[in-house]
Amino acid sequence: METFDYVIIGAGSAGSVLANRLGEDPASRICVLEAGPTDWHPYIHLPAGFIKTFHMKSVNWGYQQEPGPWTGGRSVYAPRGKTLGGSSSINGHIYNRGQRQDFNTWAQLGNRGWGYPDVLPYFKRLERRVGEGDETYRGRDGSLTVTTMDWKDPLCEAFMEGAVSLGIPKNPDYNGAIQEGVSYCQRTIENGLRVSAAKAFLHPARKRGNVDVRTHAHVTNLIFEGKRAVGVRYLKGGKGGTPVEVRASKEVILSGGTYNSPQVLQLSGVGSPELLQSHGIEVRHALPGVGEGLQDHYAPRSVARVKNIRTINELRRGVSLWVEALKWATTRRGLLSLSPTMVYCFWHSGETTESSDLQLTFTPASYKEGVQGQLEDEPGMTVASWQQRPESRGYVRIRSADPFAPPIIQTNYLVEEIDRRVVVAGMKLARRLLASKPLAPYYAYEDFPGPKVQSDDELLAAATERGTTTFHPGCTCRMGPADAKWAVVDDQLRVHGLQGLRVVDASIMPRMISANLNASTLMIADKASDMIRGKTALEAVKFPVSA
Ligand SMILES: Cc1cc2nc3c(=O)[nH]c(=O)nc-3n(C[C@H](O)[C@H](O)[C@H](O)COP(=O)(O)OP(=O)(O)OC[C@H]3O[C@@H](n4cnc5c(N)ncnc54)[C@H](O)[C@@H]3O)c2cc1C
């Protein structure tokens, strides 16, 4: 059996950063196991390819969630990247870190070293911010290029003016001192191409020669000696492939993402004894928090029909598309270099008094059934709105002992009343924004939820009928102290009660943050890499008391 120092499961956002940082030590040998293929496909790299990879089975796990009590009997689609770069290779490229209170809350839950002043140096170390930004908050020398949307669209401009007319200020940098306000999005796109975690971190690491990346390597379970994880079993070639075992002399690191990390733990006998026994799996280590606590952002997408101007819906067809393709080929700009979302707006629902609790996004396009992936034929514009810090929690549980059976994903969207109230408030704000004066020259009429939908109950019914994920699942292997029943890993990301095993990915978040999750997942992995290497953590930023 081959032995490495570290075996990393999953070459996604977190796995890519880990491979890079752990590989900085030339004496370390690292094996990265990825179930999916290499990231060769052009649709991964072309930003507008998002709409294609959204359903592309070869690079996407394409999960379906269980219908929830508030999804109107619908099973919500849950795409997840299955290739080098993981979900960062199929995501919407948005770079959004979250608010300082998100991380301070993690620390208050008993996780030492995870407050905002502690994590900020890692956000900075990772990024190469191109454009506006205060140096207190922004990094300039990292590998992850972060640019601002460079497509000035009249509809986007009018939307932002509309926000200002409602009292929402413009914010030059929502990743700076304060998040709230409205602005163009910041993206992980450079020179018209996606900057995935694989591009920024994994591929450069491979060139060093001590990082062995194996694709089509589907991990079926962990290998233990007593309570110590000593290796990993995978099927080379995926389902029906050849069984292979690799050993880790130092650590096994599970970076399979929010759905798959708990799945691999459960398949390996780590989890709730009742769940494991119900599938005939021997209990290696009872840890009831595994898979429990799933959170995600749930967004209804409000749509208005557009007049007097062309939207992306039409530009993406026929001759216009050819013109745009030519533009991209010659200048690396234009429609094909765009993210699915262009303007970000953070504001208050009025339900809570603290920092903004609503995230709204604007796109001069509209989608069939409100689901990103298929553009509508007629001109449209969309405002998605969601509660930034939902209270509802669900779970990820294995469906059977078969490692190829998709896990049961139940997010329980909107089960907490506060979530329903904030989502309704978000829809009301979306309606006011779309109907604002600056957008009036282009606004034909409201298509969804439609003018007949007025009361809170009607708006909620519309949200349950058409809401979707914004693709931010987290919190299924939560970080917390050993005496917290829900905790799976400690604040060094070591699995409680086991040795030689850490979980490092979006699943360790103890609570949902006010953001899309790629930036913070990269930060988690970068911080974890220092822990794993026994390095002193980067010095916390010292803010003046009033900041
Ligand atoms: C469609 C979509 C749009 C999104 N848009 C944005 C956005 O615009 N901005 C943003 O910040 N975030 C966005 N996100 C979310 C963000 O990309 C993820 O939160 C982040 O990439 C998660 O990183 P991770 O390391 O936890 O998991 P992933 O990046 O998903 O990595 C997990 C990796 O593990 C592999 N794996 C899983 N199981 C196994 C196994 N058994 N054996 C071997 N390998 C395995 C997977 O194939 C995958 O490569 C989006 C996500 C999606 C899917």
Coordinates of C-alpha atoms and ligand atoms in Angstrom, one line a residue:
M1 CA 0.0 0.0 0.0
E2 CA 1.3 3.5 -0.9
T3 CA 2.0 5.8 2.0
F4 CA 1.8 9.6 1.9
D5 CA 2.2 12.1 4.7
Y6 CA -1.3 13.5 4.0
V7 CA -4.2 12.2 2.1
I8 CA -6.8 14.8 1.1
I9 CA -10.3 13.7 0.0
G10 CA -11.8 16.1 -2.5
A11 CA -10.0 18.6 -4.8
G12 CA -12.6 21.3 -4.3
S13 CA -12.2 24.8 -2.9
A14 CA -10.8 23.6 0.4
G15 CA -8.8 20.6 -0.9
S16 CA -7.1 22.8 -3.6
V17 CA -5.8 25.3 -1.0
L18 CA -4.7 22.6 1.4
A19 CA -2.8 20.8 -1.4
N20 CA -1.0 24.0 -2.2
R21 CA -0.1 25.0 1.3
L22 CA 0.9 21.6 2.6
G23 CA 2.9 21.1 -0.5
E24 CA 5.0 24.1 0.3
D25 CA 7.1 21.9 2.4
P26 CA 9.2 19.9 -0.1
A27 CA 9.6 17.0 2.3
S28 CA 5.9 16.4 2.5
R29 CA 4.2 14.0 0.2
I30 CA 0.5 14.6 -0.5
C31 CA -2.1 12.6 -2.2
V32 CA -5.3 14.3 -3.4
L33 CA -8.3 12.0 -4.3
E34 CA -11.0 13.5 -6.5
A35 CA -14.1 11.6 -7.6
G36 CA -14.5 13.8 -10.7
P37 CA -12.4 14.3 -13.9
T38 CA -9.8 16.9 -14.6
D39 CA -11.1 20.4 -15.2
W40 CA -10.4 20.5 -18.9
H41 CA -13.8 21.4 -20.2
P42 CA -14.0 24.9 -21.7
Y43 CA -17.4 25.6 -20.1
I44 CA -15.6 25.5 -16.7
H45 CA -13.3 28.3 -17.7
L46 CA -15.6 30.5 -19.7
P47 CA -17.6 32.5 -17.1
A48 CA -20.9 32.3 -19.0
G49 CA -20.3 28.5 -19.2
F50 CA -22.0 28.5 -15.7
I51 CA -25.3 28.0 -17.4
K52 CA -24.0 24.8 -19.1
T53 CA -22.1 23.2 -16.2
F54 CA -25.2 23.8 -14.0
H55 CA -26.6 20.6 -15.3
M56 CA -23.5 18.9 -16.8
K57 CA -23.5 15.5 -15.2
S58 CA -19.8 14.9 -16.0
V59 CA -18.6 17.6 -13.6
N60 CA -21.6 18.0 -11.3
W61 CA -23.0 15.7 -8.7
G62 CA -26.5 17.1 -9.6
Y63 CA -28.2 16.2 -6.3
Q64 CA -31.9 16.5 -5.7
Q65 CA -33.0 17.6 -2.2
E66 CA -35.9 16.0 -0.4
P67 CA -39.1 18.0 -0.6
G68 CA -39.4 20.1 2.5
P69 CA -42.3 21.3 4.6
W70 CA -42.1 24.8 2.9
T71 CA -41.1 24.0 -0.7
G72 CA -44.6 23.2 -1.9
G73 CA -43.8 19.5 -2.4
R74 CA -40.9 20.4 -4.7
S75 CA -37.5 18.7 -4.6
V76 CA -35.0 21.5 -5.0
Y77 CA -32.1 20.9 -7.3
A78 CA -28.6 21.0 -5.7
P79 CA -25.7 21.2 -8.1
R80 CA -22.2 20.5 -6.7
G81 CA -18.9 20.5 -8.5
K82 CA -17.3 17.2 -9.3
T83 CA -14.0 18.0 -10.9
L84 CA -10.7 19.7 -9.9
G85 CA -11.7 22.9 -8.1
G86 CA -15.0 21.2 -7.0
S87 CA -17.8 23.7 -6.7
S88 CA -15.4 26.6 -7.4
S89 CA -15.2 25.3 -10.9
I90 CA -19.0 25.5 -11.6
N91 CA -20.0 28.3 -9.2
G92 CA -21.2 31.9 -10.0
H93 CA -17.7 33.4 -9.4
I94 CA -18.9 35.8 -6.8
Y95 CA -16.4 36.9 -4.2
N96 CA -18.2 37.8 -0.9
R97 CA -16.6 37.2 2.5
G98 CA -19.5 38.0 4.9
Q99 CA -19.8 40.2 7.9
R100 CA -17.5 40.5 10.8
Q101 CA -20.2 39.4 13.2
D102 CA -20.5 36.1 11.3
F103 CA -17.0 35.0 12.4
N104 CA -17.3 36.7 15.8
T105 CA -20.3 34.4 16.4
W106 CA -18.3 31.4 15.5
A107 CA -15.7 32.4 18.2
Q108 CA -18.5 33.1 20.7
L109 CA -19.7 29.5 20.2
G110 CA -16.4 28.4 21.7
N111 CA -14.1 28.3 18.7
R112 CA -10.9 30.0 19.7
G113 CA -9.1 31.8 16.9
W114 CA -12.0 32.1 14.5
G115 CA -13.2 35.7 15.3
Y116 CA -13.1 38.3 12.5
P117 CA -9.7 39.7 13.6
D118 CA -8.3 36.2 13.4
V119 CA -9.7 35.2 10.0
L120 CA -9.1 38.5 8.2
P121 CA -5.4 38.0 7.7
Y122 CA -6.2 34.7 5.9
F123 CA -8.7 36.3 3.6
K124 CA -6.0 38.9 2.8
R125 CA -3.3 36.3 2.3
L126 CA -5.3 34.4 -0.2
E127 CA -6.4 37.2 -2.5
R128 CA -5.0 39.4 -5.2
R129 CA -7.5 42.2 -5.2
V130 CA -7.5 44.2 -8.4
G131 CA -9.3 47.5 -8.0
E132 CA -10.7 49.5 -5.1
G133 CA -10.1 48.4 -1.5
D134 CA -8.7 49.6 1.8
E135 CA -5.5 47.8 2.6
T136 CA -6.7 47.0 6.1
Y137 CA -9.1 44.6 4.6
R138 CA -7.8 43.7 1.1
G139 CA -4.9 41.6 0.0
R140 CA -2.8 42.3 -3.1
D141 CA -0.3 39.5 -3.2
G142 CA -2.3 36.3 -3.0
S143 CA -3.1 33.8 -5.8
L144 CA -6.8 34.3 -6.0
T145 CA -7.5 37.2 -8.3
V146 CA -10.6 39.2 -7.4
T147 CA -11.9 41.8 -9.9
T148 CA -15.0 43.9 -10.1
M149 CA -17.6 43.5 -12.7
D150 CA -16.5 45.5 -15.8
W151 CA -19.7 45.5 -17.8
K152 CA -21.6 48.7 -17.4
D153 CA -25.2 47.8 -18.2
P154 CA -27.9 50.5 -18.2
L155 CA -30.3 48.2 -16.4
C156 CA -27.7 47.6 -13.6
E157 CA -27.0 51.3 -13.4
A158 CA -30.7 52.0 -13.1
F159 CA -31.2 49.3 -10.5
M160 CA -28.4 50.8 -8.4
E161 CA -29.9 54.3 -8.7
G162 CA -33.2 52.8 -7.7
A163 CA -31.6 51.4 -4.6
V164 CA -30.1 54.8 -3.8
S165 CA -33.5 56.4 -4.3
L166 CA -34.9 54.0 -1.5
G167 CA -32.1 55.1 0.9
I168 CA -29.7 52.2 0.2
P169 CA -26.2 53.8 -0.2
K170 CA -23.7 52.7 -2.8
N171 CA -20.8 50.8 -1.2
P172 CA -17.5 50.8 -3.0
D173 CA -16.3 47.6 -1.3
Y174 CA -18.7 45.2 0.4
N175 CA -15.7 43.1 1.4
G176 CA -14.3 46.1 3.3
A177 CA -15.2 47.7 6.5
I178 CA -19.0 47.3 6.1
Q179 CA -21.1 45.0 3.9
E180 CA -24.3 46.9 3.5
G181 CA -25.2 49.0 0.5
V182 CA -25.4 48.4 -3.3
S183 CA -22.6 47.9 -5.9
Y184 CA -21.4 45.8 -8.8
C185 CA -20.2 42.3 -7.8
Q186 CA -16.7 41.3 -7.1
R187 CA -15.7 38.2 -9.0
T188 CA -13.1 35.5 -9.2
I189 CA -12.6 36.2 -12.9
E190 CA -9.4 37.4 -14.6
N191 CA -8.9 38.3 -18.2
G192 CA -12.3 36.8 -19.1
L193 CA -11.6 33.5 -17.5
R194 CA -12.8 31.8 -14.2
V195 CA -10.3 31.7 -11.4
S196 CA -11.3 28.4 -9.7
A197 CA -9.5 27.1 -6.6
A198 CA -7.8 24.6 -8.9
K199 CA -6.5 27.3 -11.1
A200 CA -5.3 29.5 -8.3
F201 CA -4.0 26.8 -5.9
L202 CA -4.1 23.2 -7.1
H203 CA -2.5 23.4 -10.5
P204 CA 0.5 25.5 -9.3
A205 CA 0.9 23.0 -6.4
R206 CA 1.0 20.0 -8.8
K207 CA 4.0 21.5 -10.6
R208 CA 6.1 21.2 -7.4
G209 CA 6.2 17.4 -7.8
N210 CA 5.2 16.4 -4.3
V211 CA 1.4 16.6 -4.8
D212 CA -0.1 13.5 -6.4
V213 CA -3.6 14.4 -7.7
R214 CA -5.8 11.4 -8.7
T215 CA -9.0 12.0 -10.6
H216 CA -11.9 9.5 -11.0
A217 CA -10.9 8.3 -7.5
H218 CA -14.2 7.9 -5.6
V219 CA -13.5 7.5 -1.9
T220 CA -15.7 4.8 -0.4
N221 CA -14.5 4.9 3.2
L222 CA -11.8 5.7 5.7
I223 CA -9.5 3.1 7.1
F224 CA -9.0 3.1 10.9
E225 CA -6.7 1.4 13.3
G226 CA -8.6 1.7 16.6
K227 CA -9.6 5.4 16.8
R228 CA -6.9 6.5 14.4
A229 CA -7.5 7.2 10.7
V230 CA -4.6 5.7 8.9
G231 CA -5.8 5.7 5.3
V232 CA -8.4 5.8 2.6
R233 CA -10.1 3.3 0.3
Y234 CA -11.3 4.4 -3.1
L235 CA -12.4 3.0 -6.4
K236 CA -10.1 3.9 -9.2
G237 CA -12.3 4.8 -12.2
G238 CA -15.4 5.3 -10.0
K239 CA -18.4 2.9 -9.8
G240 CA -17.3 -0.7 -10.7
G241 CA -13.6 0.5 -10.6
T242 CA -10.6 -1.1 -9.0
P243 CA -10.4 -0.9 -5.2
V244 CA -7.2 1.0 -4.0
E245 CA -6.0 1.8 -0.6
V246 CA -3.6 4.6 0.3
R247 CA -2.1 5.3 3.8
A248 CA -1.5 8.6 5.5
S249 CA 1.4 8.6 8.0
K250 CA 0.4 12.0 9.4
E251 CA -3.3 12.8 8.6
V252 CA -6.3 12.1 6.5
I253 CA -8.1 15.3 5.6
L254 CA -11.7 15.2 4.5
S255 CA -12.6 18.0 2.1
G256 CA -15.5 16.4 0.3
G257 CA -17.9 19.4 0.8
T258 CA -21.1 19.8 2.9
Y259 CA -23.0 16.9 1.3
N260 CA -20.2 14.4 0.8
S261 CA -18.0 14.9 3.9
P262 CA -20.7 13.7 6.3
Q263 CA -21.5 10.9 3.8
V264 CA -18.0 9.6 3.9
L265 CA -17.9 9.8 7.7
Q266 CA -21.2 7.9 8.0
L267 CA -20.1 5.3 5.4
S268 CA -17.0 4.8 7.6
G269 CA -18.9 4.2 10.8
V270 CA -18.7 7.7 12.2
G271 CA -22.0 9.3 13.1
S272 CA -25.3 8.7 14.8
P273 CA -25.4 5.0 15.9
E274 CA -29.1 4.7 15.1
L275 CA -28.5 5.9 11.5
L276 CA -25.5 3.7 11.0
Q277 CA -27.1 0.6 12.4
S278 CA -30.3 1.1 10.3
H279 CA -28.0 0.7 7.3
G280 CA -26.1 -2.2 8.7
I281 CA -22.9 -0.2 9.2
E282 CA -20.7 -1.1 12.2
V283 CA -20.3 1.9 14.5
R284 CA -16.7 2.9 14.7
H285 CA -17.2 6.0 16.6
A286 CA -20.5 7.5 17.8
L287 CA -20.8 11.1 16.9
P288 CA -24.4 12.2 16.6
G289 CA -23.6 15.6 15.0
V290 CA -22.3 14.2 11.8
G291 CA -24.6 15.4 8.9
E292 CA -26.9 17.3 11.3
G293 CA -27.4 21.1 11.2
L294 CA -27.4 21.7 7.4
Q295 CA -28.1 25.3 6.5
D296 CA -28.5 27.0 3.2
H297 CA -29.8 30.3 1.7
Y298 CA -33.3 30.0 0.1
A299 CA -34.2 32.6 -2.5
P300 CA -37.3 33.4 -4.4
R301 CA -36.5 35.2 -7.6
S302 CA -38.7 38.2 -8.4
V303 CA -39.0 38.9 -12.1
A304 CA -40.2 41.9 -14.1
R305 CA -40.7 42.0 -17.9
V306 CA -38.5 44.6 -19.6
K307 CA -39.2 47.1 -22.4
N308 CA -37.1 49.5 -24.5
I309 CA -33.8 47.7 -24.0
R310 CA -32.3 44.3 -24.7
T311 CA -31.6 41.9 -21.8
I312 CA -29.2 38.9 -21.6
N313 CA -32.1 36.7 -22.6
E314 CA -32.0 38.0 -26.2
L315 CA -28.2 38.7 -26.3
R316 CA -27.6 35.0 -25.7
R317 CA -29.3 34.0 -29.0
G318 CA -28.6 33.9 -32.7
V319 CA -26.4 36.6 -34.3
S320 CA -26.0 38.5 -31.0
L321 CA -24.3 35.4 -29.5
W322 CA -21.9 35.2 -32.4
V323 CA -21.0 38.9 -32.0
E324 CA -20.5 38.3 -28.2
A325 CA -18.3 35.3 -28.9
L326 CA -16.2 37.4 -31.3
K327 CA -15.9 40.1 -28.7
W328 CA -14.8 37.6 -26.0
A329 CA -12.2 36.1 -28.4
T330 CA -10.7 39.4 -29.2
T331 CA -11.1 41.4 -26.0
R332 CA -11.9 38.8 -23.3
R333 CA -14.9 41.0 -22.4
G334 CA -18.6 41.1 -23.0
L335 CA -21.4 38.8 -22.3
L336 CA -19.4 35.5 -22.2
S337 CA -17.2 36.9 -19.5
L338 CA -20.1 37.7 -17.2
S339 CA -21.2 36.0 -14.0
P340 CA -24.9 35.0 -13.5
T341 CA -25.3 37.9 -11.0
M342 CA -24.1 41.4 -11.6
V343 CA -25.2 43.7 -8.8
Y344 CA -25.2 43.0 -5.0
C345 CA -27.4 44.7 -2.5
F346 CA -27.3 44.1 1.3
W347 CA -30.0 45.7 3.4
H348 CA -32.3 45.3 6.4
S349 CA -35.6 43.4 6.6
G350 CA -36.7 45.5 9.6
E351 CA -37.1 42.2 11.5
T352 CA -33.8 42.6 13.3
T353 CA -31.9 45.6 14.4
E354 CA -28.4 44.5 13.8
S355 CA -26.4 44.6 10.6
S356 CA -28.1 43.9 7.3
D357 CA -29.9 40.6 7.2
L358 CA -31.0 40.6 3.5
Q359 CA -29.0 39.9 0.5
L360 CA -30.4 40.8 -2.9
T361 CA -28.9 40.3 -6.3
F362 CA -29.8 41.8 -9.6
T363 CA -29.4 40.4 -13.1
P364 CA -30.7 41.8 -16.4
A365 CA -31.9 38.4 -17.3
S366 CA -34.6 35.9 -16.2
Y367 CA -34.9 32.2 -15.9
K368 CA -37.5 29.6 -16.6
E369 CA -39.3 28.7 -13.4
G370 CA -36.9 31.0 -11.6
V371 CA -34.2 28.4 -11.7
Q372 CA -30.8 29.5 -13.0
G373 CA -29.8 27.3 -15.8
Q374 CA -32.4 28.1 -18.6
L375 CA -32.9 31.6 -19.8
E376 CA -36.4 32.8 -20.7
D377 CA -37.2 33.9 -24.3
E378 CA -38.8 37.3 -23.6
P379 CA -36.8 40.2 -22.0
G380 CA -36.7 40.1 -18.2
M381 CA -34.8 41.2 -15.1
T382 CA -34.5 39.3 -11.8
V383 CA -34.0 40.2 -8.2
A384 CA -33.2 37.2 -6.0
S385 CA -33.6 37.9 -2.3
W386 CA -32.6 35.9 0.7
Q387 CA -32.2 35.9 4.4
Q388 CA -28.5 36.1 5.2
R389 CA -28.4 34.2 8.5
P390 CA -31.3 31.7 8.5
E391 CA -32.2 29.8 11.6
S392 CA -33.7 26.7 9.9
R393 CA -31.6 23.6 10.0
G394 CA -31.8 20.2 8.2
Y395 CA -29.5 17.3 7.7
V396 CA -27.5 15.1 5.3
R397 CA -27.9 11.3 5.9
I398 CA -26.8 8.3 3.9
R399 CA -29.6 6.7 2.0
S400 CA -27.9 3.3 2.2
A401 CA -24.5 1.7 2.7
D402 CA -23.8 2.0 -1.0
P403 CA -21.2 4.8 -1.4
F404 CA -22.7 5.7 -4.8
A405 CA -26.2 6.2 -3.5
P406 CA -26.8 10.0 -3.3
P407 CA -27.2 11.1 0.3
I408 CA -30.6 12.2 1.7
I409 CA -30.5 16.0 1.7
Q410 CA -33.2 17.7 3.8
T411 CA -32.5 21.4 4.3
N412 CA -35.8 22.3 6.0
Y413 CA -35.9 25.7 4.3
L414 CA -38.1 28.2 6.1
V415 CA -39.2 25.9 8.9
E416 CA -38.3 28.6 11.4
E417 CA -40.8 31.4 11.5
I418 CA -38.2 34.2 11.5
D419 CA -36.9 32.8 8.2
R420 CA -40.4 33.1 6.6
R421 CA -40.8 36.7 7.9
V422 CA -37.4 37.8 6.5
V423 CA -37.9 36.1 3.2
V424 CA -41.3 37.9 2.8
A425 CA -39.6 41.2 3.7
G426 CA -37.0 40.5 1.0
M427 CA -39.7 40.0 -1.6
K428 CA -41.3 43.2 -0.7
L429 CA -38.0 45.1 -1.0
A430 CA -37.3 43.3 -4.3
R431 CA -40.7 44.5 -5.6
R432 CA -39.9 48.1 -4.6
L433 CA -36.5 48.0 -6.2
L434 CA -37.8 46.7 -9.5
A435 CA -40.6 49.3 -9.5
S436 CA -38.2 52.2 -8.6
K437 CA -38.3 55.4 -10.6
P438 CA -34.9 55.0 -12.2
L439 CA -36.0 51.6 -13.7
A440 CA -39.3 52.9 -14.9
P441 CA -38.2 53.5 -18.5
Y442 CA -37.5 49.8 -18.8
Y443 CA -40.1 48.3 -16.4
A444 CA -43.0 46.7 -18.3
Y445 CA -44.8 44.8 -15.5
E446 CA -44.1 42.4 -12.6
D447 CA -44.2 38.8 -13.8
F448 CA -43.3 37.0 -10.6
P449 CA -44.8 36.9 -8.0
G450 CA -47.2 39.1 -10.0
P451 CA -49.5 42.1 -9.0
K452 CA -52.2 39.8 -7.6
V453 CA -49.9 38.6 -4.9
Q454 CA -50.1 41.2 -2.1
S455 CA -50.5 39.9 1.4
D456 CA -47.7 38.4 3.4
D457 CA -49.4 35.0 3.2
E458 CA -49.6 35.3 -0.6
L459 CA -46.0 36.3 -0.8
L460 CA -45.0 33.4 1.4
A461 CA -47.0 31.0 -0.8
A462 CA -45.2 32.4 -3.8
A463 CA -41.8 31.9 -2.1
T464 CA -42.6 28.2 -1.3
E465 CA -43.8 27.7 -4.9
R466 CA -40.7 29.1 -6.6
G467 CA -37.8 29.5 -4.1
T468 CA -34.5 27.8 -4.8
T469 CA -31.2 27.2 -3.3
T470 CA -28.5 29.9 -3.8
F471 CA -26.0 27.0 -3.6
H472 CA -24.6 27.7 -0.2
P473 CA -25.0 24.6 1.9
G474 CA -22.8 24.4 5.0
C475 CA -22.7 23.3 8.6
T476 CA -23.0 19.5 8.5
C477 CA -19.7 18.8 10.4
R478 CA -19.9 21.7 12.7
M479 CA -16.9 23.1 14.6
G480 CA -17.5 23.4 18.4
P481 CA -16.3 22.3 21.8
A482 CA -16.3 18.7 22.8
D483 CA -19.2 19.1 25.2
A484 CA -21.5 20.5 22.5
K485 CA -23.7 17.6 21.3
W486 CA -23.8 19.0 17.8
A487 CA -20.1 19.5 17.3
V488 CA -18.1 17.2 14.9
V489 CA -14.7 18.9 14.9
D490 CA -12.8 21.0 17.4
D491 CA -11.4 24.5 16.6
Q492 CA -8.4 22.8 15.1
L493 CA -10.8 21.0 12.8
R494 CA -9.9 17.6 14.3
V495 CA -12.8 15.1 14.5
H496 CA -13.8 14.8 18.1
G497 CA -12.7 11.5 19.7
L498 CA -10.6 10.3 16.7
Q499 CA -7.0 10.8 15.8
G500 CA -5.3 11.6 12.5
L501 CA -8.5 12.9 10.9
R502 CA -9.7 16.5 10.2
V503 CA -12.6 17.9 8.2
V504 CA -11.7 21.0 6.3
D505 CA -14.4 22.5 4.0
A506 CA -17.7 24.4 4.2
S507 CA -19.3 21.7 6.3
I508 CA -17.4 22.8 9.4
M509 CA -19.1 26.2 9.6
P510 CA -21.0 26.2 12.9
R511 CA -23.5 28.8 11.5
M512 CA -24.5 30.1 8.2
I513 CA -22.7 33.3 7.3
S514 CA -24.0 36.5 5.5
A515 CA -22.3 35.5 2.2
N516 CA -21.8 33.1 -0.6
L517 CA -19.5 30.4 0.8
N518 CA -16.5 30.1 -1.6
A519 CA -14.3 32.9 0.0
S520 CA -14.8 31.7 3.5
T521 CA -14.2 28.1 2.6
L522 CA -10.9 29.0 1.0
M523 CA -10.1 31.0 4.2
I524 CA -11.0 28.0 6.4
A525 CA -8.6 25.8 4.4
D526 CA -5.8 28.3 4.5
K527 CA -6.1 28.7 8.2
A528 CA -6.3 24.9 8.7
S529 CA -3.1 24.5 6.7
D530 CA -1.2 26.4 9.3
M531 CA -2.8 24.3 12.0
I532 CA -1.9 21.1 10.2
R533 CA 1.7 22.2 9.7
G534 CA 2.1 23.3 13.3
K535 CA 2.7 26.9 12.3
T536 CA 1.8 29.9 14.4
A537 CA -1.4 31.5 13.2
L538 CA -1.2 34.8 11.4
E539 CA -1.4 37.7 13.8
A540 CA -4.9 38.9 14.4
V541 CA -5.8 42.3 13.1
K542 CA -6.0 44.9 15.9
F543 CA -9.0 47.1 15.3
P544 CA -9.6 50.3 17.2
V545 CA -12.4 49.7 19.8
S546 CA -14.8 51.8 17.7
A547 CA -14.2 50.1 14.4
Ligands
LIG1 C1 -23.9 26.3 -8.9 C2 -23.1 26.9 -7.8 C3 -23.0 28.3 -7.7 C4 -22.3 28.9 -6.7 N1 -22.0 30.2 -6.7 C5 -21.2 30.7 -5.8 C6 -20.7 32.0 -5.9 O1 -20.9 32.7 -6.9 N2 -19.8 32.5 -5.0 C7 -19.5 31.8 -3.9 O2 -18.8 32.3 -3.0 N3 -19.9 30.5 -3.7 C8 -20.7 30.0 -4.7 N4 -21.1 28.7 -4.6 C9 -20.7 27.9 -3.4 C10 -19.2 27.6 -3.3 O3 -18.6 27.3 -4.6 C11 -19.0 26.4 -2.4 O4 -19.5 26.8 -1.1 C12 -17.5 26.0 -2.2 O5 -16.9 25.8 -3.4 C13 -17.5 24.8 -1.3 O6 -16.2 24.3 -1.2 P1 -15.9 22.9 -0.5 O7 -14.4 22.7 -0.5 O8 -16.6 22.8 0.8 O9 -16.6 21.8 -1.5 P2 -16.4 21.6 -3.0 O10 -15.7 22.7 -3.7 O11 -17.7 21.2 -3.5 O12 -15.4 20.4 -3.1 C14 -15.6 19.1 -2.7 C15 -14.9 18.1 -3.6 O13 -14.9 16.8 -3.1 C16 -15.1 15.9 -4.1 N5 -15.7 14.7 -3.5 C17 -16.9 14.6 -2.9 N6 -17.1 13.3 -2.4 C18 -16.0 12.6 -2.8 C19 -15.6 11.2 -2.7 N7 -16.4 10.3 -2.1 N8 -14.4 10.8 -3.2 C20 -13.6 11.7 -3.8 N9 -13.9 13.0 -4.0 C21 -15.1 13.5 -3.5 C22 -16.1 16.6 -5.0 O14 -16.1 16.1 -6.3 C23 -15.5 18.0 -5.0 O15 -14.5 18.2 -6.0 C24 -21.8 28.0 -5.6 C25 -21.9 26.7 -5.7 C26 -22.6 26.1 -6.8 C27 -22.7 24.6 -6.8

